[in-house]
Amino acid sequence: MTDTAMSGPASFADAGRTRDPGAAPLTTADGLPLKAALRRSQRRLRLQAVLLVLPLLLFIFVTFAIPIAMMMSRSVQNPEVSEFLPETAAVIDDWDGEGLPGEEVYAAMARDLATGQENNTVGRVTARINREIPGARGFMLGTAREAATLQPPYKEAMLAANKGWGNERYWRLLKRETRSITPAYYLLALDYEYDSNGAIVKRPENYQVYQPLFLRTAWMSLVITGLTILLGYPVAYLLASLPLRTSNLLMILVLLPFWTSLLVRTSAWIVLLQQQGVINDLLVFSGLLGDGSRLRMIYNQTGTIVAMTHVLLPFMILPLYSVMKTISPSYMRAARSLGASNFRAFVTVYLPMTIPGIAAGTLLVFILAVGYYITPALVGGDSGIFISNLIAENMRGTGAQVRLAAALSTLLLVGVLLFYWLFNKIVGVDRLKFG
Amino acid sequence: MIASPNGHQNGNVGAGDASYVRFENVQKSYDGESLVVKDLNLDIPRGEFLTMLGPSGSGKTTCLMMLAGFEPATHGEIFLNGHPINNLPPHKRGIGMVFQNYALFPHMTVAENLAYPLKVRGMSKAEIETRVKRALDMVELPRMAGRRPAQLSGGQQQRVAVARAVVFEPDLVLMDEPLGALDKQLREQMQYEVKHIQERLGVTVVYVTHDQTEALTMSDRVAVFNDGRIQQLSSPQALYEAPTSSFVAKFIGENNVLSGRIASIEGDTCRVELDGGGTVGAVPIAVQGIGSRTSLSIRPERVVLDPGPDVPNGLDGVILELIYLGDHIRVRMDVAGNDEFIVKIPNGAEMRPLERGARVRLGWRTRDCRALDPVG
Ligand SMILES: Nc1ncnc2c1ncn2[C@@H]1O[C@H](COP(=O)(O)OP(=O)(O)O)[C@@H](O)[C@H]1O
Ligand SMILES: [Mg+2]
């Protein structure tokens, strides 16, 4: 390149010259700054890359980011009182919360009820309040029907119409719920609530549903993850060490579950495990069990664990396999030539080398399991359902509490993210190998 | 053993020194249809550096794996120090091993790798520490103890692998193409280092390679493998200067081949009629008898141009190509129908100028020309 007599392009000679330090900023042959030229030449490439992923980005934004954001905002929204009792909401803020509110609050309530009755919106707010003060729906609707005929002073008139209007708790609740953002659904999702004084307290024992269910979901997912490791590890090892032709056949068997509908597979487990099912029949037939003592293996935790372990097994085997495939047999041989027994070589050399696969499989299976819905719904009975089943329950039907469902879902999401964070701390996600 | 190079020999009293490792009629088949190792008989004395040399697929690794215990012999018996070891699992054989990919445990540091065989043997912490340190000093990597294998260069990994294979003081170390992954310069340097370590420790080494230079520079003896058999087992010098088969002559070093027929045999010389015309003298090594076909093998550096009257074997050749290599000149010639005939001429003061297309007289001493089994 130092040979200037060379017939190369002009930029060659330039490149040679611009090496000395302290020279003017680098430029191309026609005097453009080199940096700008580079940027310009790469802009096209970058634009191309953006265009390539743009459809997917849009798709994810519309179907993933937006719904999740909506769900999260819903979980804290609290529009009913401020929206459907606007006049009450406006004046109740001035009330100090002691005893019963004054006449102007009752008057505002009377007007709101009249408007609500007219617009048929009164049912929305009564349902909301009735969830916290059973019976409120009754006296509110009753008074609403006569709201148009109520005469001042409204406080006395309403108190006369129904004792409910004298309930201090009712008014304190109203005052609290005029705020359009509330943590109430998160409290509920964690089995807490406001007591009559507005303090946050644990719900009564027999109403505590969600916290135990969260814990059960996490615990059972851990059990399922552990089982998939125990069952999947030897299979993955076999797959990785067999000659290619045999291992391909085995791989098809591993992937077979992916090719059958989840419903079909789960139903098959019902056929197998139910009390009049194949396994119980065989046990009774072979005399191992009396007819009266047939095992309950489904519609409980056992059913969920068995069926979900089966469903999620491939997600453990595949990352394990992909890691094991890359481990040369010479490592085990080296360990053995150095004096380690087969077992010791496995524990001290092979197992540690497969940790990236175990970790990836664990992450996949656990996160999939925590949010699983269909299988627990079908075979879980009462004791084997997951949190997602209750989320679904809260989203449909007449007693739907979409905001509670949103809060539960958000908590589940936070839990998964927390798990991921913890996992990253311990194992390091950059060490994982998914396939 | 690193402390006392002779230490290992103490356990050797009375054991037949002539064969520390012994293969006896060993055969190996993987598929039950073909033999990968065919009737192997080999005796390796203690302290020897023996190299198994041969083309890829000739069964070298298989022999090593049988010796290490990772593959069972289909037939025959292998002895170590006089004891049959066919039923001894690998971890009880006490054989050090260096693998082509080094097989350093990636999740352990260099020191942990070296400590592994010592820990397995239940040594004390202090003992392990001194031995690991000594081993690292031996391979000149004293400051790498805390590194992971991935943080080392290829040459450093290679040294650690060697150190790990000898740190527990085995009497026998197997190496399967340990230098195959290194570049040429590093490979040559490592050849000497491995050889020096072997000499210093006095261990027996069975070394596998397909690189003949490596085999010649490092070994006490070389076993040339082809097609599951040992073709020749001798010192590097004998291998180069006195090949006993055309395969070995061709495989080791550069070699000129001339085909012909045995015309007569007198004592330890014979006359061969070349297919390309002319008759030359040769040493009969692997010939069937008068009238049979043979291939003559002559090393390029043993051919002289313009031979004097004392050189009996003269032929005419045409220079096809001249390659200047500084210290010598390679001349490709057409001699007796072989247009790949190579002659190496030292670049001496009195060398006469050569030209392409020129016709020259060449010759060699009868003992430099070996009549071997016919090829092709
Ligand atoms: N594990 C194995 N299974 C089946 N065939 C094998 C196996 N290992 C080696 N072979 C075959 O045995 C022959 C010799 O192999 P090998 O001993 O590795 O030769 P080399 O080390 O001399 O290259 C080759 O043809 C190879 O294909
Ligand atoms: Mg090999």
JSON list of N, CA and C in Angstrom, two decimals, chain A residues 328-342 344-353 431, chain B residues 65 70-71 89-91 95-97 99 101 103-108 113 116-117 119-121 164-165 168:
[
{"chain": "A", "resi": 328, "resn": "SER", "atom": "N", "xyz": [-18.46, -33.26, 24.21]},
{"chain": "A", "resi": 328, "resn": "SER", "atom": "CA", "xyz": [-17.72, -34.37, 23.62]},
{"chain": "A", "resi": 328, "resn": "SER", "atom": "C", "xyz": [-17.55, -35.49, 24.64]},
{"chain": "A", "resi": 329, "resn": "PRO", "atom": "N", "xyz": [-17.63, -36.74, 24.18]},
{"chain": "A", "resi": 329, "resn": "PRO", "atom": "CA", "xyz": [-17.45, -37.86, 25.13]},
{"chain": "A", "resi": 329, "resn": "PRO", "atom": "C", "xyz": [-16.07, -37.85, 25.76]},
{"chain": "A", "resi": 330, "resn": "SER", "atom": "N", "xyz": [-15.15, -37.08, 25.20]},
{"chain": "A", "resi": 330, "resn": "SER", "atom": "CA", "xyz": [-13.80, -37.11, 25.75]},
{"chain": "A", "resi": 330, "resn": "SER", "atom": "C", "xyz": [-13.74, -36.52, 27.15]},
{"chain": "A", "resi": 331, "resn": "TYR", "atom": "N", "xyz": [-14.71, -35.68, 27.53]},
{"chain": "A", "resi": 331, "resn": "TYR", "atom": "CA", "xyz": [-14.68, -35.13, 28.89]},
{"chain": "A", "resi": 331, "resn": "TYR", "atom": "C", "xyz": [-14.88, -36.22, 29.93]},
{"chain": "A", "resi": 332, "resn": "MET", "atom": "N", "xyz": [-15.88, -37.07, 29.66]},
{"chain": "A", "resi": 332, "resn": "MET", "atom": "CA", "xyz": [-16.12, -38.17, 30.60]},
{"chain": "A", "resi": 332, "resn": "MET", "atom": "C", "xyz": [-14.92, -39.13, 30.59]},
{"chain": "A", "resi": 333, "resn": "ARG", "atom": "N", "xyz": [-14.39, -39.34, 29.40]},
{"chain": "A", "resi": 333, "resn": "ARG", "atom": "CA", "xyz": [-13.24, -40.24, 29.31]},
{"chain": "A", "resi": 333, "resn": "ARG", "atom": "C", "xyz": [-12.06, -39.67, 30.07]},
{"chain": "A", "resi": 334, "resn": "ALA", "atom": "N", "xyz": [-11.86, -38.35, 29.91]},
{"chain": "A", "resi": 334, "resn": "ALA", "atom": "CA", "xyz": [-10.75, -37.72, 30.63]},
{"chain": "A", "resi": 334, "resn": "ALA", "atom": "C", "xyz": [-10.93, -37.93, 32.14]},
{"chain": "A", "resi": 335, "resn": "ALA", "atom": "N", "xyz": [-12.14, -37.68, 32.60]},
{"chain": "A", "resi": 335, "resn": "ALA", "atom": "CA", "xyz": [-12.39, -37.82, 34.04]},
{"chain": "A", "resi": 335, "resn": "ALA", "atom": "C", "xyz": [-12.11, -39.25, 34.50]},
{"chain": "A", "resi": 336, "resn": "ARG", "atom": "N", "xyz": [-12.53, -40.20, 33.69]},
{"chain": "A", "resi": 336, "resn": "ARG", "atom": "CA", "xyz": [-12.34, -41.59, 34.09]},
{"chain": "A", "resi": 336, "resn": "ARG", "atom": "C", "xyz": [-10.86, -41.98, 34.02]},
{"chain": "A", "resi": 337, "resn": "SER", "atom": "N", "xyz": [-10.15, -41.48, 33.01]},
{"chain": "A", "resi": 337, "resn": "SER", "atom": "CA", "xyz": [-8.73, -41.82, 32.94]},
{"chain": "A", "resi": 337, "resn": "SER", "atom": "C", "xyz": [-7.98, -41.19, 34.11]},
{"chain": "A", "resi": 338, "resn": "LEU", "atom": "N", "xyz": [-8.55, -40.11, 34.65]},
{"chain": "A", "resi": 338, "resn": "LEU", "atom": "CA", "xyz": [-7.90, -39.47, 35.79]},
{"chain": "A", "resi": 338, "resn": "LEU", "atom": "C", "xyz": [-8.23, -40.17, 37.10]},
{"chain": "A", "resi": 339, "resn": "GLY", "atom": "N", "xyz": [-9.08, -41.20, 37.01]},
{"chain": "A", "resi": 339, "resn": "GLY", "atom": "CA", "xyz": [-9.31, -42.03, 38.19]},
{"chain": "A", "resi": 339, "resn": "GLY", "atom": "C", "xyz": [-10.69, -41.94, 38.78]},
{"chain": "A", "resi": 340, "resn": "ALA", "atom": "N", "xyz": [-11.60, -41.20, 38.14]},
{"chain": "A", "resi": 340, "resn": "ALA", "atom": "CA", "xyz": [-12.94, -41.07, 38.71]},
{"chain": "A", "resi": 340, "resn": "ALA", "atom": "C", "xyz": [-13.81, -42.24, 38.25]},
{"chain": "A", "resi": 341, "resn": "SER", "atom": "N", "xyz": [-14.60, -42.77, 39.18]},
{"chain": "A", "resi": 341, "resn": "SER", "atom": "CA", "xyz": [-15.55, -43.81, 38.79]},
{"chain": "A", "resi": 341, "resn": "SER", "atom": "C", "xyz": [-16.59, -43.19, 37.87]},
{"chain": "A", "resi": 342, "resn": "ASN", "atom": "N", "xyz": [-17.36, -44.04, 37.22]},
{"chain": "A", "resi": 342, "resn": "ASN", "atom": "CA", "xyz": [-18.38, -43.56, 36.31]},
{"chain": "A", "resi": 342, "resn": "ASN", "atom": "C", "xyz": [-19.29, -42.55, 36.99]},
{"chain": "A", "resi": 344, "resn": "ARG", "atom": "N", "xyz": [-18.81, -40.79, 39.78]},
{"chain": "A", "resi": 344, "resn": "ARG", "atom": "CA", "xyz": [-18.14, -39.56, 40.19]},
{"chain": "A", "resi": 344, "resn": "ARG", "atom": "C", "xyz": [-17.86, -38.66, 38.99]},
{"chain": "A", "resi": 345, "resn": "ALA", "atom": "N", "xyz": [-17.44, -39.28, 37.89]},
{"chain": "A", "resi": 345, "resn": "ALA", "atom": "CA", "xyz": [-17.18, -38.50, 36.68]},
{"chain": "A", "resi": 345, "resn": "ALA", "atom": "C", "xyz": [-18.47, -37.81, 36.24]},
{"chain": "A", "resi": 346, "resn": "PHE", "atom": "N", "xyz": [-19.59, -38.51, 36.34]},
{"chain": "A", "resi": 346, "resn": "PHE", "atom": "CA", "xyz": [-20.85, -37.92, 35.95]},
{"chain": "A", "resi": 346, "resn": "PHE", "atom": "C", "xyz": [-21.19, -36.72, 36.83]},
{"chain": "A", "resi": 347, "resn": "VAL", "atom": "N", "xyz": [-21.08, -36.91, 38.12]},
{"chain": "A", "resi": 347, "resn": "VAL", "atom": "CA", "xyz": [-21.49, -35.85, 39.04]},
{"chain": "A", "resi": 347, "resn": "VAL", "atom": "C", "xyz": [-20.55, -34.64, 38.98]},
{"chain": "A", "resi": 348, "resn": "THR", "atom": "N", "xyz": [-19.25, -34.90, 38.84]},
{"chain": "A", "resi": 348, "resn": "THR", "atom": "CA", "xyz": [-18.32, -33.79, 38.92]},
{"chain": "A", "resi": 348, "resn": "THR", "atom": "C", "xyz": [-18.00, -33.16, 37.57]},
{"chain": "A", "resi": 349, "resn": "VAL", "atom": "N", "xyz": [-18.24, -33.88, 36.51]},
{"chain": "A", "resi": 349, "resn": "VAL", "atom": "CA", "xyz": [-17.87, -33.32, 35.20]},
{"chain": "A", "resi": 349, "resn": "VAL", "atom": "C", "xyz": [-19.09, -33.14, 34.29]},
{"chain": "A", "resi": 350, "resn": "TYR", "atom": "N", "xyz": [-19.83, -34.21, 34.09]},
{"chain": "A", "resi": 350, "resn": "TYR", "atom": "CA", "xyz": [-20.91, -34.12, 33.10]},
{"chain": "A", "resi": 350, "resn": "TYR", "atom": "C", "xyz": [-22.04, -33.22, 33.59]},
{"chain": "A", "resi": 351, "resn": "LEU", "atom": "N", "xyz": [-22.49, -33.48, 34.80]},
{"chain": "A", "resi": 351, "resn": "LEU", "atom": "CA", "xyz": [-23.62, -32.72, 35.34]},
{"chain": "A", "resi": 351, "resn": "LEU", "atom": "C", "xyz": [-23.34, -31.21, 35.34]},
{"chain": "A", "resi": 352, "resn": "PRO", "atom": "N", "xyz": [-22.20, -30.77, 35.86]},
{"chain": "A", "resi": 352, "resn": "PRO", "atom": "CA", "xyz": [-21.95, -29.32, 35.83]},
{"chain": "A", "resi": 352, "resn": "PRO", "atom": "C", "xyz": [-21.94, -28.75, 34.42]},
{"chain": "A", "resi": 353, "resn": "MET", "atom": "N", "xyz": [-21.50, -29.56, 33.46]},
{"chain": "A", "resi": 353, "resn": "MET", "atom": "CA", "xyz": [-21.45, -29.04, 32.10]},
{"chain": "A", "resi": 353, "resn": "MET", "atom": "C", "xyz": [-22.83, -28.93, 31.49]},
{"chain": "A", "resi": 431, "resn": "ARG", "atom": "N", "xyz": [-25.91, -17.46, 30.31]},
{"chain": "A", "resi": 431, "resn": "ARG", "atom": "CA", "xyz": [-25.30, -18.79, 30.23]},
{"chain": "A", "resi": 431, "resn": "ARG", "atom": "C", "xyz": [-26.29, -19.84, 29.74]},
{"chain": "B", "resi": 65, "resn": "MET", "atom": "N", "xyz": [-7.84, -46.51, 22.60]},
{"chain": "B", "resi": 65, "resn": "MET", "atom": "CA", "xyz": [-9.06, -46.61, 23.41]},
{"chain": "B", "resi": 65, "resn": "MET", "atom": "C", "xyz": [-9.13, -47.98, 24.10]},
{"chain": "B", "resi": 70, "resn": "PHE", "atom": "N", "xyz": [-11.62, -47.76, 27.21]},
{"chain": "B", "resi": 70, "resn": "PHE", "atom": "CA", "xyz": [-12.90, -47.19, 26.78]},
{"chain": "B", "resi": 70, "resn": "PHE", "atom": "C", "xyz": [-13.56, -48.03, 25.70]},
{"chain": "B", "resi": 71, "resn": "GLU", "atom": "N", "xyz": [-12.80, -48.91, 25.09]},
{"chain": "B", "resi": 71, "resn": "GLU", "atom": "CA", "xyz": [-13.37, -49.84, 24.12]},
{"chain": "B", "resi": 71, "resn": "GLU", "atom": "C", "xyz": [-12.88, -51.24, 24.46]},
{"chain": "B", "resi": 89, "resn": "PRO", "atom": "N", "xyz": [-11.74, -51.64, 34.71]},
{"chain": "B", "resi": 89, "resn": "PRO", "atom": "CA", "xyz": [-12.36, -50.41, 34.22]},
{"chain": "B", "resi": 89, "resn": "PRO", "atom": "C", "xyz": [-11.32, -49.29, 34.10]},
{"chain": "B", "resi": 90, "resn": "PRO", "atom": "N", "xyz": [-11.59, -48.31, 33.24]},
{"chain": "B", "resi": 90, "resn": "PRO", "atom": "CA", "xyz": [-10.59, -47.28, 32.92]},
{"chain": "B", "resi": 90, "resn": "PRO", "atom": "C", "xyz": [-10.03, -46.58, 34.15]},
{"chain": "B", "resi": 91, "resn": "HIS", "atom": "N", "xyz": [-10.90, -46.29, 35.14]},
{"chain": "B", "resi": 91, "resn": "HIS", "atom": "CA", "xyz": [-10.41, -45.47, 36.24]},
{"chain": "B", "resi": 91, "resn": "HIS", "atom": "C", "xyz": [-9.51, -46.25, 37.18]},
{"chain": "B", "resi": 95, "resn": "ILE", "atom": "N", "xyz": [-3.87, -44.81, 33.95]},
{"chain": "B", "resi": 95, "resn": "ILE", "atom": "CA", "xyz": [-3.20, -44.37, 32.73]},
{"chain": "B", "resi": 95, "resn": "ILE", "atom": "C", "xyz": [-3.55, -42.91, 32.48]},
{"chain": "B", "resi": 96, "resn": "GLY", "atom": "N", "xyz": [-2.55, -42.07, 32.31]},
{"chain": "B", "resi": 96, "resn": "GLY", "atom": "CA", "xyz": [-2.81, -40.67, 31.98]},
{"chain": "B", "resi": 96, "resn": "GLY", "atom": "C", "xyz": [-3.16, -40.54, 30.52]},
{"chain": "B", "resi": 97, "resn": "MET", "atom": "N", "xyz": [-3.98, -39.54, 30.21]},
{"chain": "B", "resi": 97, "resn": "MET", "atom": "CA", "xyz": [-4.40, -39.42, 28.82]},
{"chain": "B", "resi": 97, "resn": "MET", "atom": "C", "xyz": [-4.49, -37.96, 28.40]},
{"chain": "B", "resi": 99, "resn": "PHE", "atom": "N", "xyz": [-6.06, -35.69, 25.29]},
{"chain": "B", "resi": 99, "resn": "PHE", "atom": "CA", "xyz": [-6.98, -35.81, 24.17]},
{"chain": "B", "resi": 99, "resn": "PHE", "atom": "C", "xyz": [-6.72, -34.71, 23.14]},
{"chain": "B", "resi": 101, "resn": "ASN", "atom": "N", "xyz": [-8.81, -32.69, 21.78]},
{"chain": "B", "resi": 101, "resn": "ASN", "atom": "CA", "xyz": [-9.45, -31.42, 22.13]},
{"chain": "B", "resi": 101, "resn": "ASN", "atom": "C", "xyz": [-9.12, -31.02, 23.58]},
{"chain": "B", "resi": 103, "resn": "ALA", "atom": "N", "xyz": [-9.88, -31.77, 26.35]},
{"chain": "B", "resi": 103, "resn": "ALA", "atom": "CA", "xyz": [-10.86, -32.21, 27.34]},
{"chain": "B", "resi": 103, "resn": "ALA", "atom": "C", "xyz": [-10.58, -31.64, 28.72]},
{"chain": "B", "resi": 104, "resn": "LEU", "atom": "N", "xyz": [-10.13, -30.39, 28.76]},
{"chain": "B", "resi": 104, "resn": "LEU", "atom": "CA", "xyz": [-10.02, -29.71, 30.06]},
{"chain": "B", "resi": 104, "resn": "LEU", "atom": "C", "xyz": [-11.43, -29.39, 30.52]},
{"chain": "B", "resi": 105, "resn": "PHE", "atom": "N", "xyz": [-11.70, -29.58, 31.81]},
{"chain": "B", "resi": 105, "resn": "PHE", "atom": "CA", "xyz": [-13.06, -29.35, 32.29]},
{"chain": "B", "resi": 105, "resn": "PHE", "atom": "C", "xyz": [-13.33, -27.85, 32.31]},
{"chain": "B", "resi": 106, "resn": "PRO", "atom": "N", "xyz": [-14.30, -27.41, 31.51]},
{"chain": "B", "resi": 106, "resn": "PRO", "atom": "CA", "xyz": [-14.47, -25.97, 31.32]},
{"chain": "B", "resi": 106, "resn": "PRO", "atom": "C", "xyz": [-14.98, -25.25, 32.57]},
{"chain": "B", "resi": 107, "resn": "HIS", "atom": "N", "xyz": [-15.63, -26.00, 33.48]},
{"chain": "B", "resi": 107, "resn": "HIS", "atom": "CA", "xyz": [-16.21, -25.34, 34.64]},
{"chain": "B", "resi": 107, "resn": "HIS", "atom": "C", "xyz": [-15.23, -25.30, 35.81]},
{"chain": "B", "resi": 108, "resn": "MET", "atom": "N", "xyz": [-14.00, -25.77, 35.59]},
{"chain": "B", "resi": 108, "resn": "MET", "atom": "CA", "xyz": [-13.01, -25.73, 36.65]},
{"chain": "B", "resi": 108, "resn": "MET", "atom": "C", "xyz": [-11.84, -24.85, 36.22]},
{"chain": "B", "resi": 113, "resn": "ASN", "atom": "N", "xyz": [-8.55, -28.32, 37.61]},
{"chain": "B", "resi": 113, "resn": "ASN", "atom": "CA", "xyz": [-8.34, -29.39, 36.64]},
{"chain": "B", "resi": 113, "resn": "ASN", "atom": "C", "xyz": [-7.18, -30.29, 37.05]},
{"chain": "B", "resi": 116, "resn": "TYR", "atom": "N", "xyz": [-7.92, -32.44, 40.09]},
{"chain": "B", "resi": 116, "resn": "TYR", "atom": "CA", "xyz": [-8.97, -33.45, 39.96]},
{"chain": "B", "resi": 116, "resn": "TYR", "atom": "C", "xyz": [-8.48, -34.88, 40.23]},
{"chain": "B", "resi": 117, "resn": "PRO", "atom": "N", "xyz": [-7.45, -35.34, 39.51]},
{"chain": "B", "resi": 117, "resn": "PRO", "atom": "CA", "xyz": [-7.02, -36.73, 39.74]},
{"chain": "B", "resi": 117, "resn": "PRO", "atom": "C", "xyz": [-6.47, -36.94, 41.15]},
{"chain": "B", "resi": 119, "resn": "LYS", "atom": "N", "xyz": [-7.54, -35.28, 43.90]},
{"chain": "B", "resi": 119, "resn": "LYS", "atom": "CA", "xyz": [-8.68, -35.29, 44.81]},
{"chain": "B", "resi": 119, "resn": "LYS", "atom": "C", "xyz": [-9.36, -36.65, 44.76]},
{"chain": "B", "resi": 120, "resn": "VAL", "atom": "N", "xyz": [-9.52, -37.16, 43.54]},
{"chain": "B", "resi": 120, "resn": "VAL", "atom": "CA", "xyz": [-10.14, -38.46, 43.38]},
{"chain": "B", "resi": 120, "resn": "VAL", "atom": "C", "xyz": [-9.37, -39.52, 44.17]},
{"chain": "B", "resi": 121, "resn": "ARG", "atom": "N", "xyz": [-8.07, -39.33, 44.25]},
{"chain": "B", "resi": 121, "resn": "ARG", "atom": "CA", "xyz": [-7.24, -40.30, 44.97]},
{"chain": "B", "resi": 121, "resn": "ARG", "atom": "C", "xyz": [-7.17, -40.01, 46.46]},
{"chain": "B", "resi": 164, "resn": "ARG", "atom": "N", "xyz": [-1.98, -32.23, 33.43]},
{"chain": "B", "resi": 164, "resn": "ARG", "atom": "CA", "xyz": [-3.03, -32.98, 34.12]},
{"chain": "B", "resi": 164, "resn": "ARG", "atom": "C", "xyz": [-2.84, -34.49, 33.93]},
{"chain": "B", "resi": 165, "resn": "ALA", "atom": "N", "xyz": [-2.34, -34.86, 32.75]},
{"chain": "B", "resi": 165, "resn": "ALA", "atom": "CA", "xyz": [-2.19, -36.29, 32.48]},
{"chain": "B", "resi": 165, "resn": "ALA", "atom": "C", "xyz": [-1.05, -36.91, 33.26]},
{"chain": "B", "resi": 168, "resn": "PHE", "atom": "N", "xyz": [-0.71, -37.02, 38.42]},
{"chain": "B", "resi": 168, "resn": "PHE", "atom": "CA", "xyz": [-0.93, -38.10, 39.39]},
{"chain": "B", "resi": 168, "resn": "PHE", "atom": "C", "xyz": [0.08, -39.22, 39.22]}
]
